[in-house]
XYZ file of C-alpha atoms in Angstrom:
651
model
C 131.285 -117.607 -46.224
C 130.236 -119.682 -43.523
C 127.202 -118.736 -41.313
C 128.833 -117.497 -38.254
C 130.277 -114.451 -40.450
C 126.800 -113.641 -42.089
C 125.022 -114.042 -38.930
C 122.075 -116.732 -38.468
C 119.905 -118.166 -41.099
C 116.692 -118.217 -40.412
C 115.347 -121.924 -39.724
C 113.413 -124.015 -42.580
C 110.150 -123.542 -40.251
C 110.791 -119.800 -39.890
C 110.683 -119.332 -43.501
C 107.671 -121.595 -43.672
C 106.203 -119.128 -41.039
C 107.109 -115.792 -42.816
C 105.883 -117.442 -46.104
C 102.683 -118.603 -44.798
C 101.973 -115.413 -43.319
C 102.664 -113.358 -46.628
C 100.735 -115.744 -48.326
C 97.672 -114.995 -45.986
C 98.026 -110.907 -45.762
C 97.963 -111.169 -49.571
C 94.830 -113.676 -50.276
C 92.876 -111.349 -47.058
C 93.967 -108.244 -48.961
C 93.307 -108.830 -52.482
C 89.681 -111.297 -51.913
C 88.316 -109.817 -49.242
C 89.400 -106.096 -48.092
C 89.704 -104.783 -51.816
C 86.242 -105.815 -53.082
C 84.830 -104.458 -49.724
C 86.327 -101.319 -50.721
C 88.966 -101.442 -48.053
C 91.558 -100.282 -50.988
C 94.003 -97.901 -48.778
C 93.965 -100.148 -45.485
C 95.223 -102.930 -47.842
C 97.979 -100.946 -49.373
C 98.659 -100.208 -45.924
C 98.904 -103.302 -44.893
C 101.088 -104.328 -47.717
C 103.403 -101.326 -47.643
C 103.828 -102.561 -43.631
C 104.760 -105.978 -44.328
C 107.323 -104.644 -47.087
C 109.486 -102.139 -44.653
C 113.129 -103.028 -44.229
C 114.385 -103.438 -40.813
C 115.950 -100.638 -39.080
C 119.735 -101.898 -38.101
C 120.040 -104.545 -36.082
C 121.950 -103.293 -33.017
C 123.698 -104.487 -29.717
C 124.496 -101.762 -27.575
C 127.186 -103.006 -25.254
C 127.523 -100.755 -21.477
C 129.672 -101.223 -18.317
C 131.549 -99.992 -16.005
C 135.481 -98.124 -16.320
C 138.082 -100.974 -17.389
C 135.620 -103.665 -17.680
C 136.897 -104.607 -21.191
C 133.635 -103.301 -23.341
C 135.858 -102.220 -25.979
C 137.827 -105.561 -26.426
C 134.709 -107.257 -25.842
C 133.325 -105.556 -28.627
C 136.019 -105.809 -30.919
C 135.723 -110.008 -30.326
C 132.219 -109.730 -31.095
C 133.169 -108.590 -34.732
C 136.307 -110.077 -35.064
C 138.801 -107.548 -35.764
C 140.705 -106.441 -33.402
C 142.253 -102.938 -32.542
C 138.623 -102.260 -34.321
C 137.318 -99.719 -31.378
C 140.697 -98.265 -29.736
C 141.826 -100.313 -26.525
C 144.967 -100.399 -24.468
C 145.742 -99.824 -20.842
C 146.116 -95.893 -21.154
C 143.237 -95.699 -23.801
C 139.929 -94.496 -22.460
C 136.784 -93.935 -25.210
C 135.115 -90.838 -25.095
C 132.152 -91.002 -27.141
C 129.864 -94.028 -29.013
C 131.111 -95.665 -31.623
C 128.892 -97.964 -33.904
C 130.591 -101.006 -35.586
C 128.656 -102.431 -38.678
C 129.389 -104.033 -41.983
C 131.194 -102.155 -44.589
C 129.959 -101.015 -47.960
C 130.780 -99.296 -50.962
C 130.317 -95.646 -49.743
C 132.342 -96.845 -46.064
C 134.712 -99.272 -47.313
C 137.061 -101.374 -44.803
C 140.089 -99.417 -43.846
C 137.979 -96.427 -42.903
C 135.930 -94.979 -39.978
C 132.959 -92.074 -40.280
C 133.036 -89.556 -37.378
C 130.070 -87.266 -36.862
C 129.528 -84.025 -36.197
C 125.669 -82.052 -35.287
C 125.643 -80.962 -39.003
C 127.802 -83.549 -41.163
C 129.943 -86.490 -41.110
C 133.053 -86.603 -42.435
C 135.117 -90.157 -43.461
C 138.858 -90.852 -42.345
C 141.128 -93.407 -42.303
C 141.012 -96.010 -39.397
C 144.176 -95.868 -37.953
C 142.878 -92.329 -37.367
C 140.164 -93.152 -35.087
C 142.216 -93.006 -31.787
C 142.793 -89.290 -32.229
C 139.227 -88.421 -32.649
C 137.250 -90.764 -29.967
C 139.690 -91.359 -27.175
C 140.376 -89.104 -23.917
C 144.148 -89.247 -24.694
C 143.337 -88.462 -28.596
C 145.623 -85.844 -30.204
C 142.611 -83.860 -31.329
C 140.631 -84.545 -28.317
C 143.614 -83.013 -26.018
C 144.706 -80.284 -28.007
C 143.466 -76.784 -26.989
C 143.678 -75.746 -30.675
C 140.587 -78.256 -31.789
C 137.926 -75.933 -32.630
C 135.722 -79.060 -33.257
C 134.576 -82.615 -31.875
C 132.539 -85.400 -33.412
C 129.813 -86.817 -30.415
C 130.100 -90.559 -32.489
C 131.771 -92.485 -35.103
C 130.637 -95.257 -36.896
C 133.381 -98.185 -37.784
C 132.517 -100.187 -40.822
C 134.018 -103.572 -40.187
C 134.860 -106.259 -43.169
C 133.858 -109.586 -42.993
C 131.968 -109.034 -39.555
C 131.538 -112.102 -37.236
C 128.050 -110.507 -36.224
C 127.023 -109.954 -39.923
C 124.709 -107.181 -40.515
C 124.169 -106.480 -36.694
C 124.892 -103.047 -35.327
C 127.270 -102.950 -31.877
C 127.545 -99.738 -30.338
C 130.023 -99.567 -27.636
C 129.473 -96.446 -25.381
C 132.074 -94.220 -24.195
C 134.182 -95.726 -20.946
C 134.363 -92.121 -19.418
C 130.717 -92.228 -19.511
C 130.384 -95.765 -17.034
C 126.905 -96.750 -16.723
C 125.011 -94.117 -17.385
C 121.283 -94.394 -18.140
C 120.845 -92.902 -20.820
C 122.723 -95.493 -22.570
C 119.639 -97.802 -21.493
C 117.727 -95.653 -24.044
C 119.679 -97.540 -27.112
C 118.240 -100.732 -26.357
C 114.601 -99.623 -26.591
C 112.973 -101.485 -29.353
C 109.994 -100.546 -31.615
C 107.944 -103.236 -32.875
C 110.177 -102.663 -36.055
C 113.274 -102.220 -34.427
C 115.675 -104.968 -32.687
C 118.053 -104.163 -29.603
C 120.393 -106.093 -27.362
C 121.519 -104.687 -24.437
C 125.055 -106.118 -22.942
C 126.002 -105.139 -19.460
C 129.910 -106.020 -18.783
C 131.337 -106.860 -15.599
C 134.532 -109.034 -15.256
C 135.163 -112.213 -13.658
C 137.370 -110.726 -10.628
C 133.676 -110.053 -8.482
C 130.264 -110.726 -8.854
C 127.856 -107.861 -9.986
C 128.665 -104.353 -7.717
C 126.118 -102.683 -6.102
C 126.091 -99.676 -8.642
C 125.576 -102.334 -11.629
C 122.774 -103.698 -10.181
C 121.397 -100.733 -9.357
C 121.949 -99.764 -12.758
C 120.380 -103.266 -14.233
C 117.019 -102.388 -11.881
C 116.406 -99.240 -12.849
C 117.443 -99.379 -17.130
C 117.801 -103.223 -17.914
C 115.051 -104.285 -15.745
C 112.354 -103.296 -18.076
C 114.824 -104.529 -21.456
C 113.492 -108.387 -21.957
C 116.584 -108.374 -24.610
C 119.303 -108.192 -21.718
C 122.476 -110.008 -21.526
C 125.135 -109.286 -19.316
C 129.162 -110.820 -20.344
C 131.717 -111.499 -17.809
C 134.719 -110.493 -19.286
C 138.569 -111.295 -18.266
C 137.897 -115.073 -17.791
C 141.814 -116.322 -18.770
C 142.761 -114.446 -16.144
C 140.221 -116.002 -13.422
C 140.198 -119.140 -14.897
C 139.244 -120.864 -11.250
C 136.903 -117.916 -10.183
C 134.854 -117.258 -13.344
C 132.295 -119.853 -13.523
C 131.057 -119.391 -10.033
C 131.145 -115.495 -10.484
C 128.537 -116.330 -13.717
C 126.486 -118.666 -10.860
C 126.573 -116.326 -8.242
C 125.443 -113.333 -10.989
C 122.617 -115.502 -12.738
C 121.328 -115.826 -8.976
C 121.795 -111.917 -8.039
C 119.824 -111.516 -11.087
C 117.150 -113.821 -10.594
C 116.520 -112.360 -7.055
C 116.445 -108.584 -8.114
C 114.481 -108.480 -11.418
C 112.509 -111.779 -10.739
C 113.213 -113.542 -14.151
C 116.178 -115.424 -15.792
C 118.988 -113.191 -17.471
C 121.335 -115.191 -19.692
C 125.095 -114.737 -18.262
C 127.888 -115.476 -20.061
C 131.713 -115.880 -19.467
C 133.987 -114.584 -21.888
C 137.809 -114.152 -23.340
C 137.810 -111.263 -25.423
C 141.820 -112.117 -25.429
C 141.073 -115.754 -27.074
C 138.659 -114.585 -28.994
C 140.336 -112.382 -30.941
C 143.284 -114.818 -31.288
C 140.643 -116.914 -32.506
C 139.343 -114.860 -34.936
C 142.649 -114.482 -36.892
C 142.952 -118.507 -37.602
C 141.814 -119.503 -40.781
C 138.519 -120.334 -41.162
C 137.591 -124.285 -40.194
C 137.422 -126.042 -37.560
C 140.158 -124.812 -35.153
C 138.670 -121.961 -35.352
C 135.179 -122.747 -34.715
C 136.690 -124.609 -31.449
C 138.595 -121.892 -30.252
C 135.491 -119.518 -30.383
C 133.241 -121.919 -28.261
C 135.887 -122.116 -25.911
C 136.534 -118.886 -25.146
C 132.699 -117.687 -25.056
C 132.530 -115.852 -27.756
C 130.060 -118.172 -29.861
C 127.721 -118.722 -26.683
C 127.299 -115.006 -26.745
C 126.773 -114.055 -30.566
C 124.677 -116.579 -30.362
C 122.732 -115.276 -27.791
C 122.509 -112.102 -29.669
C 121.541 -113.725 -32.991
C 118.571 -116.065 -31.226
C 117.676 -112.494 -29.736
C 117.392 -110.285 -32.924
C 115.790 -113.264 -35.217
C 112.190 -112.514 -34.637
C 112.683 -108.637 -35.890
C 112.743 -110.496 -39.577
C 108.961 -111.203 -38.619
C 107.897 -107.776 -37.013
C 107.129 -106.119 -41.123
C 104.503 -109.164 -42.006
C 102.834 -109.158 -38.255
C 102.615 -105.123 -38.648
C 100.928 -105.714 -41.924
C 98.700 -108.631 -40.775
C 97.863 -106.726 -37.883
C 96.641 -103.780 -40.205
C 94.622 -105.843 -42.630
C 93.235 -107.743 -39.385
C 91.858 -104.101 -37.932
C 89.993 -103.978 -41.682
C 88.444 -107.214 -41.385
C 87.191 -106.503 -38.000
C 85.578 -103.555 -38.949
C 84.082 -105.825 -41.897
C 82.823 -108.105 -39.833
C 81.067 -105.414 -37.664
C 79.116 -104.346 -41.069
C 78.216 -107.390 -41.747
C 76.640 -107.728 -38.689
C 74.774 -105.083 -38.738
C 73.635 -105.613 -42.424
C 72.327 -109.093 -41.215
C 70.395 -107.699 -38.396
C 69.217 -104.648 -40.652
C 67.513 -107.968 -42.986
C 66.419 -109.674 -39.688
C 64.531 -106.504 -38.569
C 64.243 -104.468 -41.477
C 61.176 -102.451 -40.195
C 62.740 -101.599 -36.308
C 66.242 -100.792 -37.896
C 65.255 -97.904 -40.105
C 63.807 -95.221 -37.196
C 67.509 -96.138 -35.791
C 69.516 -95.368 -38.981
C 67.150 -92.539 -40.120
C 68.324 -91.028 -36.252
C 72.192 -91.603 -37.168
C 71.730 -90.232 -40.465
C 70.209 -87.218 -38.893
C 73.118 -86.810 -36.638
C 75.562 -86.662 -39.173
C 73.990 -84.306 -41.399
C 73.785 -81.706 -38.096
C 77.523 -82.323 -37.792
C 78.092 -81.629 -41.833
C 75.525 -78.762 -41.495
C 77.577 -77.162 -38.712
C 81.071 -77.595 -40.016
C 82.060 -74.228 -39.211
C 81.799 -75.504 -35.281
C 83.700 -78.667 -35.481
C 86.729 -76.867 -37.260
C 86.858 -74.581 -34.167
C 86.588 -77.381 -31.873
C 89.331 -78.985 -34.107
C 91.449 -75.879 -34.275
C 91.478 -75.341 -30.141
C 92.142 -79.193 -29.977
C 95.135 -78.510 -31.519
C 96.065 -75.738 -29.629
C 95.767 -77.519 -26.370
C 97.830 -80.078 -27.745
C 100.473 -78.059 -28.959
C 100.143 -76.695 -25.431
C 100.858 -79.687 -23.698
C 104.160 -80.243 -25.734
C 105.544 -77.335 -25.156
C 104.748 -76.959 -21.487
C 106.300 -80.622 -21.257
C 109.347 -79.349 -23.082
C 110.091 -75.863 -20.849
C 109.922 -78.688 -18.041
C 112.603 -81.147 -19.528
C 114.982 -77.871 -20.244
C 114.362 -76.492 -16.709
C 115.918 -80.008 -15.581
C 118.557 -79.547 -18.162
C 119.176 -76.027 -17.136
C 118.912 -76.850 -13.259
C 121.333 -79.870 -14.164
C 124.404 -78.668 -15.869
C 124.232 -75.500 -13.727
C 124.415 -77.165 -10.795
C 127.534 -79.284 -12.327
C 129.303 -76.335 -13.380
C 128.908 -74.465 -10.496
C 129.651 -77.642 -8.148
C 132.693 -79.125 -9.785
C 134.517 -75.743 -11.809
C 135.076 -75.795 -15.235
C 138.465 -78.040 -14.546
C 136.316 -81.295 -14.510
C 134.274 -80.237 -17.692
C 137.547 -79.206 -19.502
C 139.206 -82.614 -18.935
C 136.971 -84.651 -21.197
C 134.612 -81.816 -23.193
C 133.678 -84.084 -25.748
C 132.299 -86.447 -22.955
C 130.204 -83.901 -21.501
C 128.933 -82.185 -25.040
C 128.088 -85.555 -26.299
C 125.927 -85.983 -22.946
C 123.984 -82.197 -23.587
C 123.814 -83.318 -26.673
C 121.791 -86.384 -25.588
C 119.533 -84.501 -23.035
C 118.622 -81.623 -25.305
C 117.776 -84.600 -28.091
C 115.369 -86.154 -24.922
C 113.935 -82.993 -24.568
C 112.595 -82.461 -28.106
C 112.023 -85.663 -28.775
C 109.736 -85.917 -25.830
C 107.984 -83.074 -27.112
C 107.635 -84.058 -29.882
C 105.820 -87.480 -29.143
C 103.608 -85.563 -26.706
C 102.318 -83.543 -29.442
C 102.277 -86.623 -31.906
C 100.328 -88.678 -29.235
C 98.059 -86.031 -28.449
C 97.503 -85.694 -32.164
C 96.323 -89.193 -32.762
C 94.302 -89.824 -29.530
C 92.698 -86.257 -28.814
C 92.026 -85.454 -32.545
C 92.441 -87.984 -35.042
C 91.087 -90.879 -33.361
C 88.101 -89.583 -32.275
C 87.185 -88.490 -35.550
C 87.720 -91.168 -37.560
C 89.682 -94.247 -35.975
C 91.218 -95.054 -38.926
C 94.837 -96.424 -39.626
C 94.825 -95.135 -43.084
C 94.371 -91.391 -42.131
C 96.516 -91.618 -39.276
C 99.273 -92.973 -41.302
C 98.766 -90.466 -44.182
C 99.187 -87.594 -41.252
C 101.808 -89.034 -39.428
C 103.850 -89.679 -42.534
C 103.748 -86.037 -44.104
C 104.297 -84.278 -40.545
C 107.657 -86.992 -40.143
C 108.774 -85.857 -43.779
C 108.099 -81.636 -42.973
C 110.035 -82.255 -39.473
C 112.958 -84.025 -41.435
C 115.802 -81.720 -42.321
C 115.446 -78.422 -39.816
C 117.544 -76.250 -38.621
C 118.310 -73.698 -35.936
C 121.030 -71.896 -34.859
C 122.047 -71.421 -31.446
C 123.949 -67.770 -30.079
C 127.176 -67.608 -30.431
C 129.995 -68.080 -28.150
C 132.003 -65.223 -27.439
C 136.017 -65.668 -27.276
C 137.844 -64.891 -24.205
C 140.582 -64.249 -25.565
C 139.913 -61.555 -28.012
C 136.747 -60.920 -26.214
C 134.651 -60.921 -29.546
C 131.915 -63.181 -31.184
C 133.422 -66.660 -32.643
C 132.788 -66.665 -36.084
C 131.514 -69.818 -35.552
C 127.711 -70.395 -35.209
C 126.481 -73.229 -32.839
C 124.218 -74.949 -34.847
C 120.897 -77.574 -33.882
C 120.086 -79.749 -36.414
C 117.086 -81.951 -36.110
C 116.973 -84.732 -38.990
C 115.754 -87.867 -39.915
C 116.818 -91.435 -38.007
C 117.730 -92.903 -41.434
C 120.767 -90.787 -41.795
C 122.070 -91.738 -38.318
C 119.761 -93.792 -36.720
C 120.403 -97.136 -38.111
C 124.013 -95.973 -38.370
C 125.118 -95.524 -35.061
C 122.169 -96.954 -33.298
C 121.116 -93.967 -31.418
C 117.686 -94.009 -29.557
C 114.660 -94.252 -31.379
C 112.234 -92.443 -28.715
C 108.876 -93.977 -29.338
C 105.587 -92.515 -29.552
C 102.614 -93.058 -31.400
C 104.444 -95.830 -33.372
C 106.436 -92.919 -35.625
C 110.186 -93.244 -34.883
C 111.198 -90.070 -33.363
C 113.866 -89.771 -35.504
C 112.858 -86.368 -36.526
C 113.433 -85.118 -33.167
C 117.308 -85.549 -32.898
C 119.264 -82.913 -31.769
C 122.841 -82.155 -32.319
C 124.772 -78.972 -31.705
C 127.989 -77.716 -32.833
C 129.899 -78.096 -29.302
C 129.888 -76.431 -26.155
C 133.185 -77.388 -26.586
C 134.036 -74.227 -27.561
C 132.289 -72.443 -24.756
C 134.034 -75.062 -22.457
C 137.395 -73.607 -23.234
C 135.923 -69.925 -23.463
C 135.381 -70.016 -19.633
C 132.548 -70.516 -17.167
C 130.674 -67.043 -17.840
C 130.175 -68.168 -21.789
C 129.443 -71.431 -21.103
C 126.651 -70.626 -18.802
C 125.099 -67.767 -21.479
C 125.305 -70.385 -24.265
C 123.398 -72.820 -22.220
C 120.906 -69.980 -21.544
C 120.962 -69.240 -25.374
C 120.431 -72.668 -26.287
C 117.455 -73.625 -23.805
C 116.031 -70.222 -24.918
C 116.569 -71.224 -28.864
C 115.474 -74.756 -28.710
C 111.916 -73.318 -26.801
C 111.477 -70.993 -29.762
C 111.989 -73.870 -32.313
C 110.126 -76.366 -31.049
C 106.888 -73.919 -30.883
C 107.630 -73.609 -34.757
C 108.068 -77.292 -35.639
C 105.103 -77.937 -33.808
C 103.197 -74.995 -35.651
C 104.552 -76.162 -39.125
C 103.075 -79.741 -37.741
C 99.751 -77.892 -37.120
C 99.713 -75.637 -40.298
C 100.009 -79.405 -42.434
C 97.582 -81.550 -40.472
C 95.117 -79.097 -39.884
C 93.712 -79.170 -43.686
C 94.188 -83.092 -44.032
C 91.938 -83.758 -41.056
C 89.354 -81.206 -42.634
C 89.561 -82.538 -45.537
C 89.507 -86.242 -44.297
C 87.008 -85.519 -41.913
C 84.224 -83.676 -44.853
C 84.989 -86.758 -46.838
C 84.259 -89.070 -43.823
C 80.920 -87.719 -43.195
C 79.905 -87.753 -46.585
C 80.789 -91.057 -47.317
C 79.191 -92.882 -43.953
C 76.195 -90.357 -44.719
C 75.735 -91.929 -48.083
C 76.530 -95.587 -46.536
C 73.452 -94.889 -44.020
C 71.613 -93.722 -46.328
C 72.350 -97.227 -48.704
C 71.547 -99.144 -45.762
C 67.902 -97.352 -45.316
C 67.281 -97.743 -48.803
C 68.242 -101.325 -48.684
C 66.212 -101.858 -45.401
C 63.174 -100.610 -47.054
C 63.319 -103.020 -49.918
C 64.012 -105.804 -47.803
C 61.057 -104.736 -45.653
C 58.900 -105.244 -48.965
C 60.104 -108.295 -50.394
C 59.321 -111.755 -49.688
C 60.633 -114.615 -46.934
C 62.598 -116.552 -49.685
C 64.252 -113.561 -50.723
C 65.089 -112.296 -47.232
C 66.449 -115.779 -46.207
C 68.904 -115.261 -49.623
C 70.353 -112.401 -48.705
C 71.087 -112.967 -44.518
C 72.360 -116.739 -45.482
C 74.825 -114.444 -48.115
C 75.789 -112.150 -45.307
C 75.952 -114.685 -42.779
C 78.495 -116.694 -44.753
C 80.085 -113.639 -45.361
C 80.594 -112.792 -41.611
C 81.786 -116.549 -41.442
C 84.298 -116.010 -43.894
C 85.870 -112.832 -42.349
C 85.647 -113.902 -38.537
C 87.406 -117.192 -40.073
C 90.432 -115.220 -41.163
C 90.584 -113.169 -38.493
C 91.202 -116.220 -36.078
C 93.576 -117.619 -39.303
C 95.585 -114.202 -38.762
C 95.363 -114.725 -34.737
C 96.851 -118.305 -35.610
C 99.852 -116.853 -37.883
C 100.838 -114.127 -35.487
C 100.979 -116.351 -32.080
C 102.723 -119.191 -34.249
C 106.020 -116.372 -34.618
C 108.630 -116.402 -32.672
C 108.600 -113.202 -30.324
C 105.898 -111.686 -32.646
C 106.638 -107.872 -32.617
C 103.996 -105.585 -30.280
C 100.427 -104.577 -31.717
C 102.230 -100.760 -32.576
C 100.711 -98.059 -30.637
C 98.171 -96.353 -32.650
C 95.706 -98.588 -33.425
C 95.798 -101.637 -31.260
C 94.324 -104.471 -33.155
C 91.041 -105.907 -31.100
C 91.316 -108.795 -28.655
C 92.725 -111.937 -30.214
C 90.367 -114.908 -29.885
C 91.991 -117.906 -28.345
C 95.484 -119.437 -30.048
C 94.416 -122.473 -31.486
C 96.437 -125.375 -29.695
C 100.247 -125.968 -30.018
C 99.430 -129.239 -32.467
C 97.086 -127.074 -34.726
C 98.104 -126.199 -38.239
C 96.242 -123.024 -39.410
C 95.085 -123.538 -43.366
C 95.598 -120.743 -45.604
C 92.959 -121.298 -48.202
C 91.153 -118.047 -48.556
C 88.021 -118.116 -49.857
C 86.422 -114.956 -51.523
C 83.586 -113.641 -49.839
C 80.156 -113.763 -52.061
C 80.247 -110.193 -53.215
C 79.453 -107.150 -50.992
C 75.917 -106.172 -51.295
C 74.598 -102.291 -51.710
C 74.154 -102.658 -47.911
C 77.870 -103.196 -47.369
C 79.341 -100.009 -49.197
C 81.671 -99.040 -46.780
């Protein structure tokens, strides 16, 4: 298999980096942080630097009859693999990725709110397309909002391509899939053809979405049939771009016709010439040179981590050496700090009520935030129904669900970072500024959110003027079942994936064809139902964190009580013992400091020397850098052990 179907391999001096830098976490980790009783932060660390990627995704937007669909079925080499022809309009995203064992090739996986369900290929048409038999027929109780293609022998490898709905156009909330996390990759790829330069509404639509997406590409499509006009249409865009969003945006003319023919020659080097010629390789490689530095983001995450640790290591050991400098004028100042925290133990009973209305506000916040987002949504689609009749929603339903779908998911997921990011810098951070107790908390509320449910009113029939049998149902659950899948947004907060806010609901399809009355109550219904959920989540998010940061916190001030109190003790001793000794131990935790403010620049040196090194995550931004060490300079990665942590260093 050659490397154009497996995707790129990583250089010889990218695995030298990613080596290098594993080999550096685990020497900091295991000789320095463990022995300085920095145990969790380094499991941390390591558990960070060991997460697989989330998918690998290109989410591909344009314009009506711009060609995104053969464009991306030339990207993966297969064609007929999302449906295309002159009468054949998409109505919802589709995901094309490798296939497995559990989605073999020959098959496609549409989803519904509450399940997916696997059919054959040549089925796809009928279930994602405008002129779909199940999409037009009156009888369908049911539509999926995506599908997810696996595709054999992919010409992008393992990366993701999500083409979005042509009824849709360019609509912004398709922006949303390209937003990366620092352990998350995303391309986005704007179409426009080669018959004009970029309209007015496209670059409107690149200012306010793509603008702020470094990993933007945009593909002028239909080049064999402007074979004199296409090259100065890609000048005339790479200058329209330059002008509006002030930096270089790669532009690239394509055949998705000859590309496809291409792709069905036998592999070799026809083949490999037919590709370049038509485009197609400039752009996948484009995409590939785009996505390779995610295979860094896991070890920069955890190097990041143990870095935090060995700054706050290097901060004790500062202190100890000034406690040994001026043994005598420290003690009054840890005697006063030790006195502190013994009032704040003493008077627990105060601190959980300021903890337990710190919550409360927070909660607050969230939900106020939320009944704002579904006024919007309420103010929005009433506006739409009332403005264009039910005649415009009826012609594409699936369309318009799939796009509630996405602005109820917003909503929550807002929310639900709110609440998560006033959680971690209102309550947790304060207390104890700690990675390790923010991730414990984080991870335990993601897992209780996982796997909720609601249900929605139901629609009444208009025909029989009774309740449908049929409950509308919200589910919100995890991004691993979907995202990665389908390459839906990952809403980012506090670093935690929002994937526990998605929300899905079994269509307003059916209130669609029930008639404007129902569809209005079961937007009502819904807005009303997703209020009285989200208050619950976020109470069941309370109800578990509440006890771990008590917990965490009486265990915090116990332990930096007894570490004050060490350092007094150890302060008095010194005070009493001779110059030779003295001058022992500071040259010991001098060297020590050395040592740890040494691998801290070493860690510095690692993470500038990666390509596109992922962003310090949100929660705990890692202090300042010092200075990146010149291009020519080759960081060493022998890591000393430090000389042993004293009593004084018990932290």
């Amino acid at each position: 298999m050659t490397a154009a179907q497996t995707g790129p391999q990583p250089a010889a001096a990218d695995q030298r980096r990613q080596q290098q830098a594993q080999a550096l976490l685990e020497a900091v980790t295991d000789k320095i942080l463990r022995p300085f009783k920095f145990g969790e932060l380094s499991d941390l660390a390591l558990r960070r630097a060991r997460q697989s990627q989330q998918s690998r995704t290109v989410v591909v937007v344009g314009e009506v009859k711009r060609g995104k669909s053969s464009l991306v079925n030339a990207l993966v080499g297969m064609r007929d693999a999302s449906p295309v022809g002159v009468d054949v309009t998409t109505s919802t995203t589709i995901s094309f990725g490798p296939a497995s064992d559990d989605d073999p090739a020959g098959t496609a996986r549409i989803v519904f709110p509450d399940r997916s369900e696997q059919i054959a290929h040549r089925d796809l048409a009928d279930w994602v397309s405008c002129e779909g038999r199940h999409v037009s027929s009156s009888r369908t109780d049911e539509l999926p909002t995506r599908a997810m293609v696996p595709v054999p022998g992919s010409r992008l490898g393992d990366i993701n391509v999500v083409d979005t709905p042509g009824v849709g156009g360019l609509n912004n909330s398709y922006a949303a899939l390209a937003t990366a996390s620092a352990a998350q990759a995303c391309v986005l790829v704007i179409v426009c053809d080669a018959t004009t330069p970029l309209t007015a509404p496209e670059m409107e639509f690149i200012r306010e979405t793509g603008g702020g997406i470094e990993s933007l590409i945009v593909a002028v499509t239909k080049t064999d049939k402007n074979l004199r006009r296409w090259q100065p249409i890609v000048g005339e865009n790479k200058a329209l771009l330059r002008a509006h969003l002030g930096r270089d945006v790669p532009v690239v003319g394509v055949s998705s016709l000859l590309a496809l023919r291409a792709a069905e020659l036998p592999p070799g080097p026809d083949r490999d010439a037919a590709e370049r010629q038509c485009g197609i390789t400039e752009l996948r490689s484009l995409i590939a040179a785009t996505l390779a530095s995610a295979q860094h983001h896991p070890v920069v995450s955890g190097l990041r981590t143990a870095r935090g640790g060995l700054a706050q290591l290097a901060d004790a050991l500062r202190s100890e050496a000034d406690a040994i400098e001026n043994s005598a004028q420290k003690i009054p100042d840890l005697t006063a700090q030790l006195d502190e925290l013994q009032q704040l133990k003493d008077h627990s009973q105060q601190w959980e009520q300021y903890l337990a209305r710190d919550l409360t506000l927070t909660r607050q916040r969230a939900i106020d935030e939320l009944d704002r987002k579904l006024d919007e949504i309420r103010n929005k689609w009433t506006d739409r129904i009332n403005k264009n009749g039910m005649a415009v929603l009826r012609k594409n339903p699936q369309h318009f669900t799939a796009e509630m779908e996405r602005d109820f998911q917003e909503a929550m997921a807002t929310a639900v970072n709110l609440f998560l990011d006033g959680l971690y810098t209102q309550i947790v951070k304060p207390r104890f500024d700690s990675e390790v107790v923010w991730d414990e908390i984080s991870r335990n509320i993601a897992t209780t959110l996982s796997g909720q449910r609601l249900e929605t009113s139901q629609v009444a029939s208009k025909r029989h003027g009774l309740l449908d049998p049929s409950m509308l149902t919200m589910g919100v659950m995890g991004s691993s079942m979907l995202g990665g899948m389908i390459g839906v947004s990952a809403i980012v907060g506090v670093g935690a994936v929002v994937g526990v806010a998605w929300v899905g609901f079994n269509l307003g399809f059916k209130a669609m064809r029930s008639g404007k009355t129902n569809l209005l109550n079961w937007l009502r219904e819904t807005i009303g139902t997703t209020k009285t959920t989200a208050a619950r989540i976020l109470e069941s998010s309370i109800a578990l964190a509440r006890p771990e940061i008590v917990i965490r916190y009486r265990n915090h001030l116990k332990n930096s009580m007894d570490a004050l109190q060490t350092q007094i003790t150890e302060a008095k001793d010194t005070a009493r013992q001779d110059q030779a000794t003295r001058e022992a131990k500071l040259t010991r935790a001098k060297k020590n400091l050395e040592i740890v403010e040494g691998n801290i620049t070493k860690i510095d040196q690692v993470i500038a020397a990666m390509p596109a090194a992922a962003p310090a995550p949100t929660p705990t931004p890692a202090p300042p850098p010092a200075a990146p060490p010149p291009p020519s300079a080759t960081p060493t990665f022998d890591t000393p052990g430090l000389l042993g942590p004293t009593s004084g260093s018990a932290l």
